[in-house]
Amino acid sequence: MSITPKLNRFELTMIVISLCIGMGIFAAPSEVAVRAGSVELFFAAWIFGGLVSLCGALTFAEIGARFPVTGGFYKVFSYCYHPAVAFMINWVLVISNAAAVAAVALIGADYIKPFLLPAHLQNDMGTKLITITAVAILYLINLRGVKMSALAQNALTLFKIVMILLICTAVFKSTGLPGPVAAVPYAGSIVSAFGLSLVAVFFTYSGYQQTINFGGDIVNAKSNTPKAIVFGIFTVILLYMAINFAYVRVLGIGGLQQTPALAARMMGVVFGEIGYKLTSVMIFLSVLAFVNVNMLSNPRVYYAMAEDGILPGIFKKVNARTQVQEFGMSFFVGVVILVLFFVNTFSGLLKYVMFFDTIGLAMASFAIFPLRKKTKHLDSTGIYAIRWFPLVPLIFIITYCFVTVNIFITFKENPYAAFYCLAAYALGLLIYYMCKPKPEN
């Protein structure tokens, strides 16, 4: 059974927003503040990151319009480069996506753990217990069907937007802020500080590219995909700038550097203990939206790989009634739960996830050049096309290459880290050629 279109533009826009807004905006600004060391560089990184992400969103909007297929992030590599490149990039991203979901879910569980569990479970085991329970509940909801998943996603995403707006407006109700904490300036050069700041910024902005995985699920994909991506990323940029202004206004850049649980801490400063508890619960629900949307997106990549014969056919099996890849979704959830037992820190994971993301996104966005040539016959059909081409995709590609170099610099603390990351790609190529279907005689 193949996938049939069921998602409308509003539902896709909610997916775009949730793919971007996970836990990052409630944790990453602290990492950015540490790297930047000053208010000016902090906001410069967020503004520049937003503009570059907009360039990326416009690029993927055109890719999604020109090539609306299920598992588009895999298929565009296969179509524009080679199936081996498609598998090499995506098999690593599937694992890093599962790791990111696990890490984000753990952070969310840490927020709510004090209110749910007894004293003897206020530890890592208690955090993982909450996380696994939440993942299992979302898994059961997703098994009921794509439309049920979309309804849950709409509710969680709208709740998330309201929560961010509430945090932002709370800053204007503050009457007595504590004394400012002195900021610790970054010890290296300003270029290095800016580049390393962008690692956490782009982690927080990324996710929208997975929208092209839903090409086969979207009603009128050629029109709705670019509109949903562009409107979604504009919404995300505005929300991020507003909440970062609130963070700096309430906590200061020094306070940001020393406060990983930013949103809850800020609401605690403004509203006291009740504000802290309320925000902790809201952030946990926000995390659920991010976990849920990844359960929807990642199995679509498995579907595309199975169509090419790289994965077994069971990965593309779709329930005719619910439109759910039951085996593919179960596999992804299983990987997330497995990773949960190995993930420890958000900052430690961040470099590895972003290393794979920056390489994958730069290569995926570069695909717009061969894709335009291969789909030239669509140019006269009113298909969405980027203005100021090729400047827009080139800005995105060059910036992400710059960030990749900066991540390499941070790997000097562990000289084998870069080798392990590159080895993961090499292993992907090996797996591809071992699993590649043999041509029929």
C-alpha positions as a Markdown table, in Angstrom:
| # | Residue | x | y | z |
|---|---|---|---|---|
| 1 | Met | 0.0 | 0.0 | 0.0 |
| 2 | Ser | 1.5 | 3.4 | -1.0 |
| 3 | Ile | 1.1 | 6.7 | 0.9 |
| 4 | Thr | -1.8 | 8.9 | -0.1 |
| 5 | Pro | -1.9 | 12.7 | 0.5 |
| 6 | Lys | -3.8 | 13.7 | 3.7 |
| 7 | Leu | -1.9 | 16.7 | 5.2 |
| 8 | Asn | -3.1 | 20.2 | 4.4 |
| 9 | Arg | -1.1 | 23.4 | 4.4 |
| 10 | Phe | -1.9 | 24.4 | 8.1 |
| 11 | Glu | -0.9 | 20.9 | 9.3 |
| 12 | Leu | 2.3 | 21.1 | 7.4 |
| 13 | Thr | 3.1 | 24.6 | 8.8 |
| 14 | Met | 2.6 | 23.2 | 12.3 |
| 15 | Ile | 5.1 | 20.4 | 11.4 |
| 16 | Val | 7.7 | 22.9 | 10.2 |
| 17 | Ile | 7.4 | 24.9 | 13.4 |
| 18 | Ser | 7.7 | 21.8 | 15.6 |
| 19 | Leu | 10.6 | 20.4 | 13.6 |
| 20 | Cys | 12.5 | 23.6 | 14.5 |
| 21 | Ile | 11.2 | 24.4 | 18.0 |
| 22 | Gly | 12.2 | 21.5 | 20.2 |
| 23 | Met | 14.2 | 21.9 | 23.4 |
| 24 | Gly | 17.0 | 23.9 | 21.7 |
| 25 | Ile | 15.6 | 27.4 | 22.4 |
| 26 | Phe | 15.2 | 26.5 | 26.1 |
| 27 | Ala | 18.9 | 25.3 | 26.4 |
| 28 | Ala | 21.0 | 26.4 | 23.4 |
| 29 | Pro | 21.0 | 30.2 | 24.2 |
| 30 | Ser | 23.1 | 29.4 | 27.3 |
| 31 | Glu | 25.7 | 27.7 | 25.1 |
| 32 | Val | 25.6 | 30.7 | 22.6 |
| 33 | Ala | 26.1 | 33.1 | 25.5 |
| 34 | Val | 29.2 | 31.1 | 26.7 |
| 35 | Arg | 30.7 | 31.1 | 23.2 |
| 36 | Ala | 29.8 | 34.7 | 22.4 |
| 37 | Gly | 30.8 | 36.3 | 25.7 |
| 38 | Ser | 29.0 | 39.6 | 24.9 |
| 39 | Val | 25.4 | 40.8 | 24.2 |
| 40 | Glu | 26.4 | 42.2 | 20.8 |
| 41 | Leu | 27.9 | 39.0 | 19.5 |
| 42 | Phe | 25.1 | 37.0 | 21.1 |
| 43 | Phe | 22.4 | 38.8 | 19.1 |
| 44 | Ala | 24.6 | 39.0 | 16.0 |
| 45 | Ala | 24.7 | 35.2 | 16.0 |
| 46 | Trp | 21.0 | 34.8 | 16.4 |
| 47 | Ile | 20.1 | 37.4 | 13.7 |
| 48 | Phe | 22.7 | 36.1 | 11.3 |
| 49 | Gly | 21.6 | 32.5 | 12.0 |
| 50 | Gly | 18.0 | 33.5 | 11.3 |
| 51 | Leu | 18.8 | 35.1 | 8.0 |
| 52 | Val | 20.9 | 32.1 | 6.9 |
| 53 | Ser | 18.2 | 29.7 | 8.0 |
| 54 | Leu | 15.7 | 31.7 | 5.9 |
| 55 | Cys | 18.0 | 31.2 | 2.9 |
| 56 | Gly | 18.0 | 27.5 | 3.7 |
| 57 | Ala | 14.2 | 27.4 | 4.1 |
| 58 | Leu | 13.7 | 29.1 | 0.7 |
| 59 | Thr | 16.1 | 26.6 | -0.9 |
| 60 | Phe | 14.3 | 23.6 | 0.6 |
| 61 | Ala | 11.0 | 25.2 | -0.3 |
| 62 | Glu | 12.0 | 25.0 | -4.0 |
| 63 | Ile | 13.4 | 21.5 | -3.6 |
| 64 | Gly | 10.2 | 20.4 | -2.0 |
| 65 | Ala | 8.1 | 22.0 | -4.7 |
| 66 | Arg | 10.1 | 20.5 | -7.6 |
| 67 | Phe | 10.5 | 17.1 | -6.1 |
| 68 | Pro | 7.5 | 16.3 | -3.9 |
| 69 | Val | 8.1 | 12.6 | -2.9 |
| 70 | Thr | 7.9 | 10.6 | 0.3 |
| 71 | Gly | 11.3 | 10.6 | 2.0 |
| 72 | Gly | 12.4 | 13.6 | 0.0 |
| 73 | Phe | 15.6 | 14.2 | 2.0 |
| 74 | Tyr | 16.9 | 10.8 | 0.9 |
| 75 | Lys | 15.4 | 10.9 | -2.6 |
| 76 | Val | 16.9 | 14.2 | -3.6 |
| 77 | Phe | 20.4 | 12.9 | -3.0 |
| 78 | Ser | 19.7 | 9.8 | -5.0 |
| 79 | Tyr | 18.1 | 11.8 | -7.9 |
| 80 | Cys | 20.7 | 14.6 | -8.0 |
| 81 | Tyr | 23.9 | 12.7 | -6.9 |
| 82 | His | 23.9 | 9.0 | -6.6 |
| 83 | Pro | 22.0 | 6.4 | -4.4 |
| 84 | Ala | 25.3 | 5.6 | -2.6 |
| 85 | Val | 25.6 | 9.3 | -1.5 |
| 86 | Ala | 21.9 | 9.3 | -0.5 |
| 87 | Phe | 22.4 | 6.3 | 1.8 |
| 88 | Met | 25.7 | 7.5 | 3.2 |
| 89 | Ile | 24.3 | 10.8 | 4.3 |
| 90 | Asn | 20.9 | 9.7 | 5.5 |
| 91 | Trp | 21.8 | 6.6 | 7.4 |
| 92 | Val | 24.0 | 8.8 | 9.6 |
| 93 | Leu | 21.3 | 11.5 | 9.9 |
| 94 | Val | 18.7 | 8.9 | 10.9 |
| 95 | Ile | 20.9 | 7.8 | 13.8 |
| 96 | Ser | 21.8 | 11.4 | 14.8 |
| 97 | Asn | 18.1 | 12.4 | 14.6 |
| 98 | Ala | 17.2 | 9.6 | 17.0 |
| 99 | Ala | 20.1 | 10.8 | 19.3 |
| 100 | Ala | 18.8 | 14.4 | 19.2 |
| 101 | Val | 15.2 | 13.2 | 20.0 |
| 102 | Ala | 16.5 | 11.2 | 22.9 |
| 103 | Ala | 18.6 | 14.0 | 24.3 |
| 104 | Val | 15.8 | 16.6 | 24.0 |
| 105 | Ala | 13.3 | 14.2 | 25.6 |
| 106 | Leu | 15.8 | 13.6 | 28.5 |
| 107 | Ile | 16.1 | 17.4 | 29.1 |
| 108 | Gly | 12.3 | 17.8 | 29.1 |
| 109 | Ala | 11.9 | 14.9 | 31.6 |
| 110 | Asp | 14.5 | 16.6 | 33.9 |
| 111 | Tyr | 12.2 | 19.7 | 34.0 |
| 112 | Ile | 9.2 | 17.7 | 35.2 |
| 113 | Lys | 10.8 | 15.0 | 37.3 |
| 114 | Pro | 10.7 | 16.9 | 40.6 |
| 115 | Phe | 6.9 | 17.1 | 40.4 |
| 116 | Leu | 6.1 | 13.5 | 39.3 |
| 117 | Leu | 8.5 | 11.2 | 41.1 |
| 118 | Pro | 9.2 | 10.4 | 44.7 |
| 119 | Ala | 12.6 | 11.3 | 46.2 |
| 120 | His | 14.2 | 7.9 | 45.6 |
| 121 | Leu | 13.7 | 8.3 | 41.9 |
| 122 | Gln | 15.1 | 11.8 | 41.6 |
| 123 | Asn | 18.0 | 10.4 | 39.6 |
| 124 | Asp | 19.0 | 9.4 | 36.0 |
| 125 | Met | 16.8 | 6.3 | 36.2 |
| 126 | Gly | 13.8 | 8.4 | 37.1 |
| 127 | Thr | 14.5 | 10.8 | 34.2 |
| 128 | Lys | 14.7 | 7.9 | 31.7 |
| 129 | Leu | 11.6 | 6.3 | 33.1 |
| 130 | Ile | 9.6 | 9.5 | 32.4 |
| 131 | Thr | 11.2 | 9.8 | 29.0 |
| 132 | Ile | 10.4 | 6.2 | 27.9 |
| 133 | Thr | 6.8 | 6.5 | 29.2 |
| 134 | Ala | 6.3 | 9.7 | 27.2 |
| 135 | Val | 7.8 | 8.2 | 24.0 |
| 136 | Ala | 5.6 | 5.1 | 24.4 |
| 137 | Ile | 2.4 | 7.2 | 24.8 |
| 138 | Leu | 3.2 | 9.2 | 21.7 |
| 139 | Tyr | 4.0 | 6.0 | 19.8 |
| 140 | Leu | 0.5 | 4.6 | 20.6 |
| 141 | Ile | -1.1 | 7.9 | 19.4 |
| 142 | Asn | 0.9 | 7.8 | 16.2 |
| 143 | Leu | -0.2 | 4.2 | 15.5 |
| 144 | Arg | -3.8 | 5.4 | 15.3 |
| 145 | Gly | -3.1 | 7.2 | 12.0 |
| 146 | Val | -1.4 | 10.1 | 10.3 |
| 147 | Lys | -4.4 | 12.4 | 10.8 |
| 148 | Met | -4.5 | 11.6 | 14.5 |
| 149 | Ser | -0.8 | 12.3 | 14.7 |
| 150 | Ala | -1.4 | 15.6 | 12.8 |
| 151 | Leu | -4.2 | 16.6 | 15.3 |
| 152 | Ala | -1.9 | 15.9 | 18.2 |
| 153 | Gln | 0.9 | 17.8 | 16.5 |
| 154 | Asn | -1.4 | 20.8 | 15.9 |
| 155 | Ala | -2.5 | 21.0 | 19.5 |
| 156 | Leu | 1.1 | 20.6 | 20.9 |
| 157 | Thr | 2.6 | 23.1 | 18.5 |
| 158 | Leu | -0.1 | 25.8 | 19.2 |
| 159 | Phe | 0.5 | 25.2 | 22.9 |
| 160 | Lys | 4.2 | 25.6 | 22.3 |
| 161 | Ile | 3.7 | 29.0 | 20.5 |
| 162 | Val | 1.5 | 30.2 | 23.3 |
| 163 | Met | 4.1 | 29.2 | 25.9 |
| 164 | Ile | 6.9 | 31.1 | 24.2 |
| 165 | Leu | 4.7 | 34.2 | 23.9 |
| 166 | Leu | 3.8 | 33.9 | 27.6 |
| 167 | Ile | 7.5 | 33.7 | 28.5 |
| 168 | Cys | 8.2 | 36.8 | 26.3 |
| 169 | Thr | 5.4 | 38.9 | 27.8 |
| 170 | Ala | 6.4 | 37.9 | 31.3 |
| 171 | Val | 9.5 | 40.1 | 31.1 |
| 172 | Phe | 7.3 | 43.2 | 31.0 |
| 173 | Lys | 5.7 | 42.2 | 34.4 |
| 174 | Ser | 9.1 | 41.9 | 36.1 |
| 175 | Thr | 9.4 | 44.4 | 39.0 |
| 176 | Gly | 12.5 | 43.5 | 40.8 |
| 177 | Leu | 15.3 | 41.7 | 39.0 |
| 178 | Pro | 18.3 | 40.3 | 40.9 |
| 179 | Gly | 21.7 | 42.0 | 40.6 |
| 180 | Pro | 23.3 | 41.4 | 37.2 |
| 181 | Val | 25.9 | 38.6 | 36.8 |
| 182 | Ala | 29.1 | 39.6 | 35.2 |
| 183 | Ala | 29.6 | 38.1 | 31.7 |
| 184 | Val | 32.7 | 35.9 | 31.1 |
| 185 | Pro | 34.2 | 37.1 | 27.7 |
| 186 | Tyr | 35.3 | 34.5 | 25.2 |
| 187 | Ala | 39.0 | 34.0 | 25.3 |
| 188 | Gly | 39.6 | 33.4 | 21.6 |
| 189 | Ser | 39.3 | 35.6 | 18.5 |
| 190 | Ile | 36.0 | 37.2 | 17.6 |
| 191 | Val | 35.8 | 35.1 | 14.4 |
| 192 | Ser | 36.2 | 31.9 | 16.4 |
| 193 | Ala | 33.6 | 33.1 | 19.0 |
| 194 | Phe | 31.1 | 33.9 | 16.3 |
| 195 | Gly | 31.6 | 30.6 | 14.5 |
| 196 | Leu | 31.3 | 28.5 | 17.6 |
| 197 | Ser | 28.2 | 30.5 | 18.6 |
| 198 | Leu | 26.6 | 29.5 | 15.3 |
| 199 | Val | 26.9 | 25.8 | 16.1 |
| 200 | Ala | 24.2 | 26.1 | 18.8 |
| 201 | Val | 22.2 | 28.7 | 16.9 |
| 202 | Phe | 21.9 | 26.4 | 13.8 |
| 203 | Phe | 21.0 | 23.4 | 16.0 |
| 204 | Thr | 18.1 | 25.5 | 17.3 |
| 205 | Tyr | 17.0 | 26.7 | 13.9 |
| 206 | Ser | 17.4 | 23.4 | 12.0 |
| 207 | Gly | 14.7 | 20.8 | 11.4 |
| 208 | Tyr | 12.6 | 22.5 | 8.7 |
| 209 | Gln | 14.5 | 20.5 | 6.0 |
| 210 | Gln | 12.7 | 17.4 | 7.1 |
| 211 | Thr | 9.5 | 18.8 | 5.8 |
| 212 | Ile | 10.4 | 17.5 | 2.3 |
| 213 | Asn | 10.1 | 14.0 | 3.7 |
| 214 | Phe | 6.3 | 14.4 | 3.6 |
| 215 | Gly | 6.0 | 15.1 | -0.1 |
| 216 | Gly | 3.8 | 12.1 | -0.6 |
| 217 | Asp | 1.6 | 13.0 | 2.4 |
| 218 | Ile | 0.8 | 16.6 | 1.3 |
| 219 | Val | -2.3 | 17.7 | -0.5 |
| 220 | Asn | -1.2 | 19.8 | -3.5 |
| 221 | Ala | 2.4 | 19.5 | -2.5 |
| 222 | Lys | 3.9 | 21.7 | -5.2 |
| 223 | Ser | 2.0 | 24.7 | -3.8 |
| 224 | Asn | 1.6 | 23.9 | -0.1 |
| 225 | Thr | 5.2 | 22.8 | 0.6 |
| 226 | Pro | 7.0 | 26.1 | -0.2 |
| 227 | Lys | 4.2 | 28.2 | 1.5 |
| 228 | Ala | 4.3 | 26.1 | 4.7 |
| 229 | Ile | 8.1 | 26.1 | 4.9 |
| 230 | Val | 8.4 | 29.9 | 4.4 |
| 231 | Phe | 5.6 | 30.8 | 6.8 |
| 232 | Gly | 6.8 | 28.3 | 9.3 |
| 233 | Ile | 10.5 | 29.6 | 9.4 |
| 234 | Phe | 9.3 | 33.2 | 9.6 |
| 235 | Thr | 7.3 | 32.3 | 12.6 |
| 236 | Val | 10.2 | 30.5 | 14.2 |
| 237 | Ile | 12.6 | 33.4 | 13.6 |
| 238 | Leu | 10.2 | 35.9 | 15.2 |
| 239 | Leu | 9.6 | 33.7 | 18.2 |
| 240 | Tyr | 13.3 | 33.1 | 18.7 |
| 241 | Met | 14.3 | 36.7 | 18.6 |
| 242 | Ala | 11.5 | 37.6 | 21.0 |
| 243 | Ile | 12.4 | 35.0 | 23.6 |
| 244 | Asn | 16.2 | 35.7 | 23.3 |
| 245 | Phe | 15.4 | 39.4 | 24.0 |
| 246 | Ala | 13.4 | 38.3 | 27.1 |
| 247 | Tyr | 16.3 | 36.1 | 28.3 |
| 248 | Val | 18.8 | 38.9 | 28.1 |
| 249 | Arg | 16.4 | 41.5 | 29.5 |
| 250 | Val | 15.7 | 39.3 | 32.6 |
| 251 | Leu | 18.9 | 37.3 | 33.2 |
| 252 | Gly | 21.6 | 39.3 | 31.4 |
| 253 | Ile | 24.3 | 37.7 | 29.3 |
| 254 | Gly | 26.2 | 36.6 | 32.5 |
| 255 | Gly | 23.0 | 35.0 | 33.9 |
| 256 | Leu | 22.5 | 33.3 | 30.5 |
| 257 | Gln | 26.0 | 31.8 | 30.7 |
| 258 | Gln | 25.3 | 30.2 | 34.1 |
| 259 | Thr | 21.7 | 29.1 | 33.6 |
| 260 | Pro | 21.0 | 26.0 | 31.4 |
| 261 | Ala | 17.3 | 25.7 | 32.4 |
| 262 | Leu | 16.6 | 29.2 | 30.9 |
| 263 | Ala | 12.9 | 29.5 | 30.5 |
| 264 | Ala | 12.0 | 27.9 | 33.8 |
| 265 | Arg | 14.7 | 30.0 | 35.6 |
| 266 | Met | 13.5 | 33.2 | 34.0 |
| 267 | Met | 9.8 | 32.6 | 34.9 |
| 268 | Gly | 11.0 | 31.7 | 38.4 |
| 269 | Val | 12.8 | 35.1 | 38.7 |
| 270 | Val | 9.6 | 36.9 | 37.5 |
| 271 | Phe | 6.8 | 34.9 | 39.1 |
| 272 | Gly | 8.6 | 32.9 | 41.9 |
| 273 | Glu | 8.2 | 29.1 | 42.5 |
| 274 | Ile | 4.8 | 28.8 | 40.9 |
| 275 | Gly | 6.2 | 30.3 | 37.6 |
| 276 | Tyr | 9.1 | 27.9 | 37.7 |
| 277 | Lys | 6.9 | 24.8 | 38.1 |
| 278 | Leu | 4.3 | 26.0 | 35.5 |
| 279 | Thr | 7.0 | 26.6 | 33.0 |
| 280 | Ser | 8.7 | 23.2 | 33.6 |
| 281 | Val | 5.4 | 21.5 | 32.8 |
| 282 | Met | 4.9 | 23.6 | 29.7 |
| 283 | Ile | 8.4 | 22.9 | 28.4 |
| 284 | Phe | 7.9 | 19.2 | 28.9 |
| 285 | Leu | 4.8 | 19.4 | 26.7 |
| 286 | Ser | 6.8 | 21.4 | 24.2 |
| 287 | Val | 9.3 | 18.6 | 24.1 |
| 288 | Leu | 6.5 | 16.1 | 23.3 |
| 289 | Ala | 5.7 | 18.0 | 20.2 |
| 290 | Phe | 9.3 | 17.7 | 18.9 |
| 291 | Val | 9.4 | 13.9 | 19.7 |
| 292 | Asn | 6.0 | 13.4 | 18.0 |
| 293 | Val | 7.0 | 15.2 | 14.8 |
| 294 | Asn | 10.2 | 13.2 | 14.5 |
| 295 | Met | 8.1 | 10.0 | 14.8 |
| 296 | Leu | 6.2 | 11.2 | 11.8 |
| 297 | Ser | 9.2 | 12.3 | 9.7 |
| 298 | Asn | 12.0 | 9.8 | 10.1 |
| 299 | Pro | 10.1 | 6.7 | 9.1 |
| 300 | Arg | 9.4 | 8.4 | 5.7 |
| 301 | Val | 13.2 | 8.2 | 5.0 |
| 302 | Tyr | 13.1 | 4.5 | 5.7 |
| 303 | Tyr | 10.2 | 4.2 | 3.2 |
| 304 | Ala | 12.3 | 5.9 | 0.5 |
| 305 | Met | 15.3 | 3.6 | 1.2 |
| 306 | Ala | 13.1 | 0.6 | 1.0 |
| 307 | Glu | 11.7 | 1.8 | -2.3 |
| 308 | Asp | 15.3 | 1.7 | -3.7 |
| 309 | Gly | 15.8 | -1.8 | -2.3 |
| 310 | Ile | 18.4 | -0.7 | 0.2 |
| 311 | Leu | 16.3 | -1.6 | 3.2 |
| 312 | Pro | 13.9 | -4.6 | 3.4 |
| 313 | Gly | 10.5 | -4.1 | 2.0 |
| 314 | Ile | 8.8 | -4.2 | 5.4 |
| 315 | Phe | 10.1 | -0.6 | 6.0 |
| 316 | Lys | 7.8 | 0.7 | 3.2 |
| 317 | Lys | 4.8 | -1.3 | 4.4 |
| 318 | Val | 1.9 | 1.1 | 5.1 |
| 319 | Asn | -1.3 | 0.4 | 6.9 |
| 320 | Ala | -4.0 | 1.0 | 4.3 |
| 321 | Arg | -6.5 | 2.5 | 6.9 |
| 322 | Thr | -4.1 | 4.6 | 9.1 |
| 323 | Gln | -1.4 | 5.4 | 6.5 |
| 324 | Val | 1.2 | 4.5 | 9.2 |
| 325 | Gln | 4.4 | 2.7 | 8.6 |
| 326 | Glu | 4.0 | 0.5 | 11.6 |
| 327 | Phe | 7.3 | -1.3 | 11.3 |
| 328 | Gly | 9.3 | 1.8 | 10.3 |
| 329 | Met | 7.9 | 3.8 | 13.2 |
| 330 | Ser | 8.5 | 1.0 | 15.7 |
| 331 | Phe | 12.1 | 0.7 | 14.5 |
| 332 | Phe | 12.7 | 4.5 | 15.0 |
| 333 | Val | 11.1 | 4.4 | 18.5 |
| 334 | Gly | 13.3 | 1.4 | 19.3 |
| 335 | Val | 16.4 | 3.3 | 18.3 |
| 336 | Val | 15.4 | 6.3 | 20.4 |
| 337 | Ile | 14.8 | 4.2 | 23.4 |
| 338 | Leu | 18.2 | 2.4 | 22.9 |
| 339 | Val | 20.0 | 5.7 | 22.5 |
| 340 | Leu | 18.4 | 6.9 | 25.8 |
| 341 | Phe | 20.6 | 4.6 | 27.7 |
| 342 | Phe | 23.8 | 6.1 | 26.2 |
| 343 | Val | 23.0 | 9.9 | 26.1 |
| 344 | Asn | 24.3 | 11.9 | 29.0 |
| 345 | Thr | 24.7 | 15.6 | 28.2 |
| 346 | Phe | 23.1 | 18.0 | 25.8 |
| 347 | Ser | 26.3 | 20.0 | 25.1 |
| 348 | Gly | 28.4 | 16.8 | 24.5 |
| 349 | Leu | 25.9 | 15.5 | 21.9 |
| 350 | Leu | 25.4 | 18.9 | 20.2 |
| 351 | Lys | 28.8 | 18.9 | 18.4 |
| 352 | Tyr | 28.3 | 15.5 | 16.9 |
| 353 | Val | 24.7 | 16.1 | 15.8 |
| 354 | Met | 25.6 | 19.4 | 14.2 |
| 355 | Phe | 28.7 | 18.0 | 12.5 |
| 356 | Phe | 26.4 | 15.5 | 10.6 |
| 357 | Asp | 23.7 | 18.1 | 10.1 |
| 358 | Thr | 25.9 | 20.8 | 8.6 |
| 359 | Ile | 27.4 | 18.4 | 6.1 |
| 360 | Gly | 24.1 | 16.9 | 5.2 |
| 361 | Leu | 22.3 | 20.2 | 4.9 |
| 362 | Ala | 25.0 | 21.8 | 2.8 |
| 363 | Met | 25.0 | 18.9 | 0.4 |
| 364 | Ala | 21.2 | 18.7 | 0.3 |
| 365 | Ser | 20.9 | 22.5 | -0.5 |
| 366 | Phe | 23.6 | 22.2 | -3.2 |
| 367 | Ala | 21.3 | 19.7 | -4.9 |
| 368 | Ile | 19.1 | 22.6 | -6.0 |
| 369 | Phe | 21.6 | 23.3 | -8.8 |
| 370 | Pro | 21.4 | 19.8 | -10.6 |
| 371 | Leu | 17.7 | 19.6 | -9.6 |
| 372 | Arg | 16.9 | 22.8 | -11.5 |
| 373 | Lys | 18.6 | 21.4 | -14.6 |
| 374 | Lys | 16.8 | 18.1 | -14.3 |
| 375 | Thr | 13.4 | 19.7 | -13.8 |
| 376 | Lys | 13.7 | 22.5 | -16.3 |
| 377 | His | 10.4 | 21.5 | -17.9 |
| 378 | Leu | 8.6 | 22.7 | -14.7 |
| 379 | Asp | 9.9 | 26.3 | -15.0 |
| 380 | Ser | 6.9 | 27.4 | -17.1 |
| 381 | Thr | 4.3 | 25.7 | -14.9 |
| 382 | Gly | 4.3 | 28.4 | -12.1 |
| 383 | Ile | 6.5 | 26.3 | -9.8 |
| 384 | Tyr | 8.0 | 28.1 | -6.9 |
| 385 | Ala | 11.5 | 29.4 | -7.6 |
| 386 | Ile | 13.9 | 31.2 | -5.4 |
| 387 | Arg | 14.5 | 34.9 | -6.0 |
| 388 | Trp | 18.1 | 36.1 | -6.2 |
| 389 | Phe | 19.3 | 32.6 | -7.3 |
| 390 | Pro | 22.0 | 31.4 | -6.9 |
| 391 | Leu | 22.9 | 33.9 | -4.1 |
| 392 | Val | 20.4 | 32.6 | -1.6 |
| 393 | Pro | 21.5 | 28.9 | -1.6 |
| 394 | Leu | 25.2 | 29.9 | -1.8 |
| 395 | Ile | 24.9 | 32.0 | 1.4 |
| 396 | Phe | 23.4 | 29.0 | 3.1 |
| 397 | Ile | 26.0 | 26.5 | 1.8 |
| 398 | Ile | 29.1 | 28.7 | 2.5 |
| 399 | Thr | 27.9 | 29.5 | 6.1 |
| 400 | Tyr | 27.3 | 25.9 | 6.9 |
| 401 | Cys | 30.7 | 25.0 | 5.6 |
| 402 | Phe | 32.1 | 27.7 | 7.9 |
| 403 | Val | 30.3 | 26.2 | 10.9 |
| 404 | Thr | 31.5 | 22.7 | 10.0 |
| 405 | Val | 35.1 | 24.0 | 10.1 |
| 406 | Asn | 34.5 | 25.5 | 13.5 |
| 407 | Ile | 33.1 | 22.2 | 14.8 |
| 408 | Phe | 36.3 | 20.5 | 13.6 |
| 409 | Ile | 38.2 | 23.1 | 15.7 |
| 410 | Thr | 36.2 | 22.0 | 18.8 |
| 411 | Phe | 37.2 | 18.4 | 18.1 |
| 412 | Lys | 40.8 | 19.1 | 19.2 |
| 413 | Glu | 39.6 | 18.3 | 22.7 |
| 414 | Asn | 39.1 | 14.7 | 21.4 |
| 415 | Pro | 41.4 | 14.1 | 18.5 |
| 416 | Tyr | 39.6 | 10.9 | 17.5 |
| 417 | Ala | 36.1 | 12.5 | 17.3 |
| 418 | Ala | 36.5 | 13.8 | 13.8 |
| 419 | Phe | 37.9 | 10.4 | 12.7 |
| 420 | Tyr | 34.8 | 8.6 | 14.2 |
| 421 | Cys | 32.5 | 11.0 | 12.4 |
| 422 | Leu | 34.1 | 10.5 | 9.0 |
| 423 | Ala | 34.3 | 6.8 | 9.7 |
| 424 | Ala | 30.5 | 6.8 | 10.1 |
| 425 | Tyr | 30.1 | 8.0 | 6.6 |
| 426 | Ala | 32.6 | 5.4 | 5.3 |
| 427 | Leu | 30.6 | 2.7 | 7.1 |
| 428 | Gly | 27.5 | 4.0 | 5.4 |
| 429 | Leu | 29.1 | 3.5 | 2.0 |
| 430 | Leu | 30.2 | 0.0 | 2.9 |
| 431 | Ile | 26.7 | -0.9 | 4.1 |
| 432 | Tyr | 25.2 | 0.5 | 0.9 |
| 433 | Tyr | 27.3 | -1.6 | -1.4 |
| 434 | Met | 26.8 | -4.7 | 0.8 |
| 435 | Cys | 23.0 | -4.3 | 0.7 |
| 436 | Lys | 22.7 | -2.9 | -2.8 |
| 437 | Pro | 20.2 | -5.1 | -4.7 |
| 438 | Lys | 21.9 | -7.3 | -7.3 |
| 439 | Pro | 20.9 | -6.6 | -10.9 |
| 440 | Glu | 18.7 | -9.3 | -12.5 |
| 441 | Asn | 20.2 | -11.4 | -15.3 |
